[in-house]
Structure formats: C-alpha cells, structure tokens
Amino acid sequence: MTGRSNRPVDKLIVSGGVPLHGAIRTSGAKNAALPILAATLLADGPMTVGNLPHLHDITTTMELLGRMGADLLLDERMEIHANCSNIREFTAPHELVRTMRASILVLGPLLTRFGRATVSLPGGCAIGSRPVNLHIEGLVRMGAEVRLENGFIHATARRLVGTQLVMQQVTVTGTENLMMAATLADGTTVIENAAREPEIVDLANCLNTMGARIEGHGSGRIVIEGVETLSGARYAVQPDRIETATYLVAAAMTGGRIRVMDARPDQLRAVLDKLAETGVEVTAGPDWIGLDARGRSLSAVDVTTAPFPAFPTDMQAQFTALNSVAHGTGTIRETVFENRFMHAYELQRMGADIEVHGNFAVTRGVVRLTGAPVAATDLRASASLVLAGLVAEGETVVDEIHHVDRGYECIEEKLAQLGARIRRVPM
Ligand code: EPZ
C-alpha cells in the first residue's frame, strides 16, 4: 500500500501497560530546521546545517532546494552541506508544496535574493485552512509585486525595501518568511507583533551567523537592518521542544520515570508547569528534563493554547490524550487553529470520554482505554494516538503513520528504548 504521496504506508502496533523508564536524546527541531534550510538560499557561499532530524520533511526540503539548483550533500552525521550559488529555478512546485506546507518558506529568501519567486499556494490541511495572506501582505508592503494565479503565488521585486510591519495575527512561518526577506532588503524592517517561538530565535541566530543584522528575536518586536549579501556559515539546529514534551507526556501517562537529554527546559516552561499540575515530579538541568510519575494516577488539567510563551498548540493533542486517562475533568481550548480536535474522535473509539464543542473539548478521565485500530489526520494527532496506545488495554494499530514520521525521528526505536512494546509493520 502507498500513501497519498506514494510513500509506503506503515502501521505502528502498540501494546499498552508498560511504564516507560530510561533516557532518550531529543533530535533536532523540525520547525527550526525547515526555515534554516530555506535560509541557505540567501547565502552566496557554502553552508553546513547540523543536528538535522531524519524526517521526511527534511528530505522533501532537500528535493525542493535541489530542483532549484542547489548543490546539496547529506553526510552520515545528518549534516547538510548546501551551496546555493547556482540557483537557476525559482519555483516551488505544487507536488512538493502539497506534501509539505512549510515549502512556503522559500518565498521570502527567493524574492529578496533573486527578485523573483513562484510558489504553489499551500492548501489547507486537516487542522485548518492555513492561509498565507499575512506572508504576502508583508512582502507587498516591502515593495514586492504579487499575483495569485492558477494556484500559484507569482512574486517579483527589484529590491525589497525595509519597512514597518505590524502583524495582524501572530504567525510563526509568516514572521520567518518576512524576517528572511528583510535580511537583504534596502534599509531597516521592524516586525511588530512578531511570533516569539524558539524556532524564530534559532533562525535569527543562524541568519546573524551568516552576516545578517537582526535584533529583538524572541520578543514581539524584531528589527532587521538589511545588508548587501549573506555568506555561508555552519549552524546546528536546536533540539525539538515538541518532541521532548511528547515523550514527557508519554512517561506521565504510563506512570513511568524518564530523562530526556539534549532538551531545553527554558523553551517548555508552560508545558512543564502544566505537567507538574497533573501531579508528576518534573526536574530539569541546563540540557535535560526529568519526569517521575511516582506511580500515581494523574490529575486532569485545563489547557488553553496560544502563541509562545503560552501553552503550544502542538502539544494540545498530547494533553487531550493525557486528560483521557487522568483523574477528574479537564478542558482544552484551542485558540490557534480552527479544527485541531480530529484526534478526539479516534480517542473516543478507544473509550475516551471527550466532548468537543467547536474549539473547546471537555474530557472526563476513564479508568482505562482499550486498544483499537486508529488513524490520524495530522502529525500531532498521530502522536496522541500512539500515546493512548501506550496505556490502552490490548493492542492499538495506528495507521497513516507517515504523519508521525514527519515530526518524530525513529519514534518506535526511542519508545522501545524506554521499554514500550511497539513495532512498525510495513504494509
Ligand atoms: C507553524 O505553522 C508550525 N509549523 C506549526 O507546527 C505550528 O502548529 C504553528 O506554527 C503554530 O505554532 C512550522 O513551523 C513548519 P501560524 P504556521 O502561521 O506558521 C493564521 C507541527 O505540528 N494565519 O503561526 O503555519 C493561521 O491560520 C506544525 O509541527 C493566517 O491567518 O502557523 C493560524 O490560525 C503544525 N494568515 C494562525 O495564524 C497567515 O498568513 C497561526 O498560524 C498565516 C497564519
């Protein structure tokens, strides 16, 4: 069997009931790696990007850059050596954009370095319509000419001009696209109401290593002074905070005790506070986080998602799964995306007591979930079903796991390392 993008559709088979114990290492952050790889288009010399996670989105991005004429080499240490001095194609084709919406991140770099870009409009996805109007409006305010035709964004610009941008809504990739566009613009750009996610900070740090002049990244006000050129550099991507938090939730749900190495507790304050509210013991050092469920049952928690530093929407599905086996009633309010409770309906099939009302879900903890064949619709929903399978009675078969493989490097190896009974079955 193959999935929509002709990739083999594997399944994960999970047998519940084993408390997770041990230590794992966090991989590089997918949502930092994708904009940083797009930023290699800005460099007039060779770049090396390290600590990349081995995920399908990374290979998709390599394919996208390769089609544009980038010379790319991926070595055995998962470092990409990229040289974008011979870019001759300025198009992000539909067949790649439809498999990875983050392809939109080549728009700003192509436009500011080469003065032109043709990028397929990323459609919606399971969690929402995912418009990119704020990316486009910002580029137009910087002097780009943009035409939307036949499902493509056609953008040209002699040279972008630094300007004052006030984002109507906090957008992570919108901030990233505009920040990259501003690095080679004529003059200074200020982005107000910018996204503050740690992935923005990682991208800005990488760009500054290349010779960009960016300040304020991590705050809501980013100032970028345009320069003439950016040089190649060597940069290692930061650890994946969402992957880290997902394994911590798995340990909490299974009543286990784990340590996640190469983690960044400073990037997970809201999540760690929420985990502590469930009754588990959370400990942390400069580059590790520990969780000990102390064999107790969890207390349900109330969660409202919002842009960083508030509770991340990418951890919402995992906490919906946690609440489904916690003691008491927990509420989840999703304020970032309009349709991010698809996992609730699959969790219900495993016996979870969840009521979804628009962007609000009320979960009453049950004594046990039962294993079932389930399928997910997006990356984090898939992860929440794997977590549920770790505690459900019997066997859970998670289908469509190409979603999981987009965001979790070697998920079954890492969980098995912690004692889980999980195996991948190629279909
Ligand atoms: C990024 O998506 C992440 N993806 C998402 O992670 C994450 O869930 C999201 O940020 C929020 O943190 C990557 O970084 C590759 P947004 P992004 O633009 O940038 C609306 C995962 O699981 N909006 O911050 O696409 C939008 O509809 C993925 O790893 C507009 O209206 O999210 C949404 O309601 C899923 N117009 C809100 O803003 C725009 O032009 C936030 O979206 C842009 C966004």
mmCIF file with all atom_site columns, N, CA, C and O in Angstrom, residues 217-250:
data_model
loop_
_atom_site.group_PDB
_atom_site.id
_atom_site.type_symbol
_atom_site.label_atom_id
_atom_site.label_alt_id
_atom_site.label_comp_id
_atom_site.label_asym_id
_atom_site.label_entity_id
_atom_site.label_seq_id
_atom_site.pdbx_PDB_ins_code
_atom_site.Cartn_x
_atom_site.Cartn_y
_atom_site.Cartn_z
_atom_site.occupancy
_atom_site.B_iso_or_equiv
_atom_site.pdbx_formal_charge
_atom_site.auth_seq_id
_atom_site.auth_comp_id
_atom_site.auth_asym_id
_atom_site.auth_atom_id
_atom_site.pdbx_PDB_model_num
ATOM 1   N N  . HIS A 1 217 ? 14.831 39.264 18.244 1.00 0.00 ? 217 HIS A N  1
ATOM 2   C CA . HIS A 1 217 ? 14.208 37.952 18.011 1.00 0.00 ? 217 HIS A CA 1
ATOM 3   C C  . HIS A 1 217 ? 13.926 37.274 19.353 1.00 0.00 ? 217 HIS A C  1
ATOM 4   O O  . HIS A 1 217 ? 14.765 37.287 20.236 1.00 0.00 ? 217 HIS A O  1
ATOM 5   N N  . GLY A 1 218 ? 12.740 36.712 19.459 1.00 0.00 ? 218 GLY A N  1
ATOM 6   C CA . GLY A 1 218 ? 12.281 36.150 20.738 1.00 0.00 ? 218 GLY A CA 1
ATOM 7   C C  . GLY A 1 218 ? 11.357 37.109 21.468 1.00 0.00 ? 218 GLY A C  1
ATOM 8   O O  . GLY A 1 218 ? 10.632 36.722 22.383 1.00 0.00 ? 218 GLY A O  1
ATOM 9   N N  . SER A 1 219 ? 11.411 38.397 21.040 1.00 0.00 ? 219 SER A N  1
ATOM 10  C CA . SER A 1 219 ? 10.428 39.341 21.597 1.00 0.00 ? 219 SER A CA 1
ATOM 11  C C  . SER A 1 219 ? 9.377  39.569 20.511 1.00 0.00 ? 219 SER A C  1
ATOM 12  O O  . SER A 1 219 ? 9.485  39.040 19.404 1.00 0.00 ? 219 SER A O  1
ATOM 13  N N  . GLY A 1 220 ? 8.392  40.365 20.810 1.00 0.00 ? 220 GLY A N  1
ATOM 14  C CA . GLY A 1 220 ? 7.341  40.620 19.816 1.00 0.00 ? 220 GLY A CA 1
ATOM 15  C C  . GLY A 1 220 ? 7.755  41.671 18.814 1.00 0.00 ? 220 GLY A C  1
ATOM 16  O O  . GLY A 1 220 ? 6.984  42.011 17.911 1.00 0.00 ? 220 GLY A O  1
ATOM 17  N N  . ARG A 1 221 ? 8.980  42.221 18.960 1.00 0.00 ? 221 ARG A N  1
ATOM 18  C CA . ARG A 1 221 ? 9.419  43.297 18.049 1.00 0.00 ? 221 ARG A CA 1
ATOM 19  C C  . ARG A 1 221 ? 10.802 42.963 17.530 1.00 0.00 ? 221 ARG A C  1
ATOM 20  O O  . ARG A 1 221 ? 11.779 43.000 18.279 1.00 0.00 ? 221 ARG A O  1
ATOM 21  N N  . ILE A 1 222 ? 10.857 42.597 16.246 1.00 0.00 ? 222 ILE A N  1
ATOM 22  C CA . ILE A 1 222 ? 12.132 42.195 15.644 1.00 0.00 ? 222 ILE A CA 1
ATOM 23  C C  . ILE A 1 222 ? 12.588 43.292 14.691 1.00 0.00 ? 222 ILE A C  1
ATOM 24  O O  . ILE A 1 222 ? 11.781 43.800 13.884 1.00 0.00 ? 222 ILE A O  1
ATOM 25  N N  . VAL A 1 223 ? 13.859 43.695 14.798 1.00 0.00 ? 223 VAL A N  1
ATOM 26  C CA . VAL A 1 223 ? 14.403 44.751 13.934 1.00 0.00 ? 223 VAL A CA 1
ATOM 27  C C  . VAL A 1 223 ? 15.488 44.132 13.056 1.00 0.00 ? 223 VAL A C  1
ATOM 28  O O  . VAL A 1 223 ? 16.421 43.487 13.574 1.00 0.00 ? 223 VAL A O  1
ATOM 29  N N  . ILE A 1 224 ? 15.317 44.280 11.742 1.00 0.00 ? 224 ILE A N  1
ATOM 30  C CA . ILE A 1 224 ? 16.272 43.687 10.794 1.00 0.00 ? 224 ILE A CA 1
ATOM 31  C C  . ILE A 1 224 ? 16.866 44.803 9.937  1.00 0.00 ? 224 ILE A C  1
ATOM 32  O O  . ILE A 1 224 ? 16.126 45.487 9.206  1.00 0.00 ? 224 ILE A O  1
ATOM 33  N N  . GLU A 1 225 ? 18.181 44.989 10.009 1.00 0.00 ? 225 GLU A N  1
ATOM 34  C CA . GLU A 1 225 ? 18.834 46.003 9.164  1.00 0.00 ? 225 GLU A CA 1
ATOM 35  C C  . GLU A 1 225 ? 19.355 45.289 7.913  1.00 0.00 ? 225 GLU A C  1
ATOM 36  O O  . GLU A 1 225 ? 20.163 44.368 8.015  1.00 0.00 ? 225 GLU A O  1
ATOM 37  N N  . GLY A 1 226 ? 18.834 45.663 6.764  1.00 0.00 ? 226 GLY A N  1
ATOM 38  C CA . GLY A 1 226 ? 19.215 44.973 5.526  1.00 0.00 ? 226 GLY A CA 1
ATOM 39  C C  . GLY A 1 226 ? 20.698 45.106 5.228  1.00 0.00 ? 226 GLY A C  1
ATOM 40  O O  . GLY A 1 226 ? 21.308 46.124 5.538  1.00 0.00 ? 226 GLY A O  1
ATOM 41  N N  . VAL A 1 227 ? 21.283 44.046 4.663  1.00 0.00 ? 227 VAL A N  1
ATOM 42  C CA . VAL A 1 227 ? 22.695 44.070 4.240  1.00 0.00 ? 227 VAL A CA 1
ATOM 43  C C  . VAL A 1 227 ? 22.762 43.706 2.757  1.00 0.00 ? 227 VAL A C  1
ATOM 44  O O  . VAL A 1 227 ? 21.750 43.335 2.162  1.00 0.00 ? 227 VAL A O  1
ATOM 45  N N  . GLU A 1 228 ? 23.965 43.837 2.169  1.00 0.00 ? 228 GLU A N  1
ATOM 46  C CA . GLU A 1 228 ? 24.098 43.578 0.726  1.00 0.00 ? 228 GLU A CA 1
ATOM 47  C C  . GLU A 1 228 ? 24.120 42.079 0.402  1.00 0.00 ? 228 GLU A C  1
ATOM 48  O O  . GLU A 1 228 ? 23.537 41.607 -0.539 1.00 0.00 ? 228 GLU A O  1
ATOM 49  N N  . THR A 1 229 ? 24.875 41.329 1.200  1.00 0.00 ? 229 THR A N  1
ATOM 50  C CA . THR A 1 229 ? 24.952 39.878 0.937  1.00 0.00 ? 229 THR A CA 1
ATOM 51  C C  . THR A 1 229 ? 25.050 39.117 2.255  1.00 0.00 ? 229 THR A C  1
ATOM 52  O O  . THR A 1 229 ? 25.426 39.680 3.286  1.00 0.00 ? 229 THR A O  1
ATOM 53  N N  . LEU A 1 230 ? 24.719 37.860 2.202  1.00 0.00 ? 230 LEU A N  1
ATOM 54  C CA . LEU A 1 230 ? 24.909 36.957 3.355  1.00 0.00 ? 230 LEU A CA 1
ATOM 55  C C  . LEU A 1 230 ? 25.871 35.858 2.930  1.00 0.00 ? 230 LEU A C  1
ATOM 56  O O  . LEU A 1 230 ? 25.816 35.383 1.788  1.00 0.00 ? 230 LEU A O  1
ATOM 57  N N  . SER A 1 231 ? 26.771 35.491 3.839  1.00 0.00 ? 231 SER A N  1
ATOM 58  C CA . SER A 1 231 ? 27.749 34.454 3.484  1.00 0.00 ? 231 SER A CA 1
ATOM 59  C C  . SER A 1 231 ? 27.299 33.101 4.033  1.00 0.00 ? 231 SER A C  1
ATOM 60  O O  . SER A 1 231 ? 26.379 33.028 4.843  1.00 0.00 ? 231 SER A O  1
ATOM 61  N N  . GLY A 1 232 ? 27.946 32.076 3.553  1.00 0.00 ? 232 GLY A N  1
ATOM 62  C CA . GLY A 1 232 ? 27.694 30.732 4.092  1.00 0.00 ? 232 GLY A CA 1
ATOM 63  C C  . GLY A 1 232 ? 28.145 30.683 5.544  1.00 0.00 ? 232 GLY A C  1
ATOM 64  O O  . GLY A 1 232 ? 28.860 31.575 6.020  1.00 0.00 ? 232 GLY A O  1
ATOM 65  N N  . ALA A 1 233 ? 27.717 29.662 6.265  1.00 0.00 ? 233 ALA A N  1
ATOM 66  C CA . ALA A 1 233 ? 28.084 29.508 7.688  1.00 0.00 ? 233 ALA A CA 1
ATOM 67  C C  . ALA A 1 233 ? 27.872 28.049 8.071  1.00 0.00 ? 233 ALA A C  1
ATOM 68  O O  . ALA A 1 233 ? 27.376 27.247 7.282  1.00 0.00 ? 233 ALA A O  1
ATOM 69  N N  . ARG A 1 234 ? 28.274 27.743 9.271  1.00 0.00 ? 234 ARG A N  1
ATOM 70  C CA . ARG A 1 234 ? 27.990 26.409 9.833  1.00 0.00 ? 234 ARG A CA 1
ATOM 71  C C  . ARG A 1 234 ? 27.048 26.622 11.019 1.00 0.00 ? 234 ARG A C  1
ATOM 72  O O  . ARG A 1 234 ? 27.303 27.508 11.850 1.00 0.00 ? 234 ARG A O  1
ATOM 73  N N  . TYR A 1 235 ? 25.935 25.894 11.058 1.00 0.00 ? 235 TYR A N  1
ATOM 74  C CA . TYR A 1 235 ? 24.969 26.115 12.134 1.00 0.00 ? 235 TYR A CA 1
ATOM 75  C C  . TYR A 1 235 ? 24.302 24.801 12.527 1.00 0.00 ? 235 TYR A C  1
ATOM 76  O O  . TYR A 1 235 ? 23.960 24.005 11.660 1.00 0.00 ? 235 TYR A O  1
ATOM 77  N N  . ALA A 1 236 ? 24.159 24.594 13.823 1.00 0.00 ? 236 ALA A N  1
ATOM 78  C CA . ALA A 1 236 ? 23.487 23.369 14.298 1.00 0.00 ? 236 ALA A CA 1
ATOM 79  C C  . ALA A 1 236 ? 22.109 23.729 14.836 1.00 0.00 ? 236 ALA A C  1
ATOM 80  O O  . ALA A 1 236 ? 21.967 24.642 15.653 1.00 0.00 ? 236 ALA A O  1
ATOM 81  N N  . VAL A 1 237 ? 21.102 23.007 14.370 1.00 0.00 ? 237 VAL A N  1
ATOM 82  C CA . VAL A 1 237 ? 19.710 23.263 14.726 1.00 0.00 ? 237 VAL A CA 1
ATOM 83  C C  . VAL A 1 237 ? 19.459 22.908 16.193 1.00 0.00 ? 237 VAL A C  1
ATOM 84  O O  . VAL A 1 237 ? 20.033 21.946 16.720 1.00 0.00 ? 237 VAL A O  1
ATOM 85  N N  . GLN A 1 238 ? 18.619 23.673 16.854 1.00 0.00 ? 238 GLN A N  1
ATOM 86  C CA . GLN A 1 238 ? 18.331 23.433 18.285 1.00 0.00 ? 238 GLN A CA 1
ATOM 87  C C  . GLN A 1 238 ? 17.488 22.170 18.469 1.00 0.00 ? 238 GLN A C  1
ATOM 88  O O  . GLN A 1 238 ? 16.897 21.682 17.515 1.00 0.00 ? 238 GLN A O  1
ATOM 89  N N  . PRO A 1 239 ? 17.446 21.636 19.697 1.00 0.00 ? 239 PRO A N  1
ATOM 90  C CA . PRO A 1 239 ? 16.643 20.431 19.948 1.00 0.00 ? 239 PRO A CA 1
ATOM 91  C C  . PRO A 1 239 ? 15.146 20.706 19.758 1.00 0.00 ? 239 PRO A C  1
ATOM 92  O O  . PRO A 1 239 ? 14.699 21.843 19.859 1.00 0.00 ? 239 PRO A O  1
ATOM 93  N N  . ASP A 1 240 ? 14.389 19.647 19.516 1.00 0.00 ? 240 ASP A N  1
ATOM 94  C CA . ASP A 1 240 ? 12.959 19.779 19.223 1.00 0.00 ? 240 ASP A CA 1
ATOM 95  C C  . ASP A 1 240 ? 12.156 19.786 20.526 1.00 0.00 ? 240 ASP A C  1
ATOM 96  O O  . ASP A 1 240 ? 11.972 18.748 21.170 1.00 0.00 ? 240 ASP A O  1
ATOM 97  N N  . ARG A 1 241 ? 11.624 20.950 20.878 1.00 0.00 ? 241 ARG A N  1
ATOM 98  C CA . ARG A 1 241 ? 10.907 21.083 22.153 1.00 0.00 ? 241 ARG A CA 1
ATOM 99  C C  . ARG A 1 241 ? 9.599  20.289 22.166 1.00 0.00 ? 241 ARG A C  1
ATOM 100 O O  . ARG A 1 241 ? 9.173  19.794 23.215 1.00 0.00 ? 241 ARG A O  1
ATOM 101 N N  . ILE A 1 242 ? 8.960  20.138 21.003 1.00 0.00 ? 242 ILE A N  1
ATOM 102 C CA . ILE A 1 242 ? 7.684  19.420 20.955 1.00 0.00 ? 242 ILE A CA 1
ATOM 103 C C  . ILE A 1 242 ? 7.923  17.918 21.045 1.00 0.00 ? 242 ILE A C  1
ATOM 104 O O  . ILE A 1 242 ? 7.199  17.195 21.736 1.00 0.00 ? 242 ILE A O  1
ATOM 105 N N  . GLU A 1 243 ? 8.996  17.452 20.406 1.00 0.00 ? 243 GLU A N  1
ATOM 106 C CA . GLU A 1 243 ? 9.337  16.030 20.555 1.00 0.00 ? 243 GLU A CA 1
ATOM 107 C C  . GLU A 1 243 ? 9.646  15.729 22.011 1.00 0.00 ? 243 GLU A C  1
ATOM 108 O O  . GLU A 1 243 ? 9.127  14.772 22.600 1.00 0.00 ? 243 GLU A O  1
ATOM 109 N N  . THR A 1 244 ? 10.448 16.606 22.641 1.00 0.00 ? 244 THR A N  1
ATOM 110 C CA . THR A 1 244 ? 10.792 16.426 24.060 1.00 0.00 ? 244 THR A CA 1
ATOM 111 C C  . THR A 1 244 ? 9.526  16.309 24.904 1.00 0.00 ? 244 THR A C  1
ATOM 112 O O  . THR A 1 244 ? 9.355  15.357 25.674 1.00 0.00 ? 244 THR A O  1
ATOM 113 N N  . ALA A 1 245 ? 8.613  17.255 24.727 1.00 0.00 ? 245 ALA A N  1
ATOM 114 C CA . ALA A 1 245 ? 7.401  17.312 25.564 1.00 0.00 ? 245 ALA A CA 1
ATOM 115 C C  . ALA A 1 245 ? 6.504  16.106 25.302 1.00 0.00 ? 245 ALA A C  1
ATOM 116 O O  . ALA A 1 245 ? 5.848  15.597 26.222 1.00 0.00 ? 245 ALA A O  1
ATOM 117 N N  . THR A 1 246 ? 6.508  15.617 24.068 1.00 0.00 ? 246 THR A N  1
ATOM 118 C CA . THR A 1 246 ? 5.668  14.459 23.732 1.00 0.00 ? 246 THR A CA 1
ATOM 119 C C  . THR A 1 246 ? 6.113  13.232 24.515 1.00 0.00 ? 246 THR A C  1
ATOM 120 O O  . THR A 1 246 ? 5.291  12.504 25.078 1.00 0.00 ? 246 THR A O  1
ATOM 121 N N  . TYR A 1 247 ? 7.428  13.032 24.640 1.00 0.00 ? 247 TYR A N  1
ATOM 122 C CA . TYR A 1 247 ? 7.927  11.874 25.399 1.00 0.00 ? 247 TYR A CA 1
ATOM 123 C C  . TYR A 1 247 ? 7.691  12.053 26.899 1.00 0.00 ? 247 TYR A C  1
ATOM 124 O O  . TYR A 1 247 ? 7.438  11.088 27.629 1.00 0.00 ? 247 TYR A O  1
ATOM 125 N N  . LEU A 1 248 ? 7.737  13.305 27.364 1.00 0.00 ? 248 LEU A N  1
ATOM 126 C CA . LEU A 1 248 ? 7.443  13.539 28.783 1.00 0.00 ? 248 LEU A CA 1
ATOM 127 C C  . LEU A 1 248 ? 5.992  13.181 29.080 1.00 0.00 ? 248 LEU A C  1
ATOM 128 O O  . LEU A 1 248 ? 5.687  12.544 30.101 1.00 0.00 ? 248 LEU A O  1
ATOM 129 N N  . VAL A 1 249 ? 5.082  13.531 28.180 1.00 0.00 ? 249 VAL A N  1
ATOM 130 C CA . VAL A 1 249 ? 3.671  13.175 28.367 1.00 0.00 ? 249 VAL A CA 1
ATOM 131 C C  . VAL A 1 249 ? 3.510  11.663 28.335 1.00 0.00 ? 249 VAL A C  1
ATOM 132 O O  . VAL A 1 249 ? 2.780  11.076 29.143 1.00 0.00 ? 249 VAL A O  1
ATOM 133 N N  . ALA A 1 250 ? 4.254  10.996 27.456 1.00 0.00 ? 250 ALA A N  1
ATOM 134 C CA . ALA A 1 250 ? 4.174  9.515  27.392 1.00 0.00 ? 250 ALA A CA 1
ATOM 135 C C  . ALA A 1 250 ? 4.588  8.906  28.729 1.00 0.00 ? 250 ALA A C  1
ATOM 136 O O  . ALA A 1 250 ? 3.950  7.978  29.244 1.00 0.00 ? 250 ALA A O  1
#
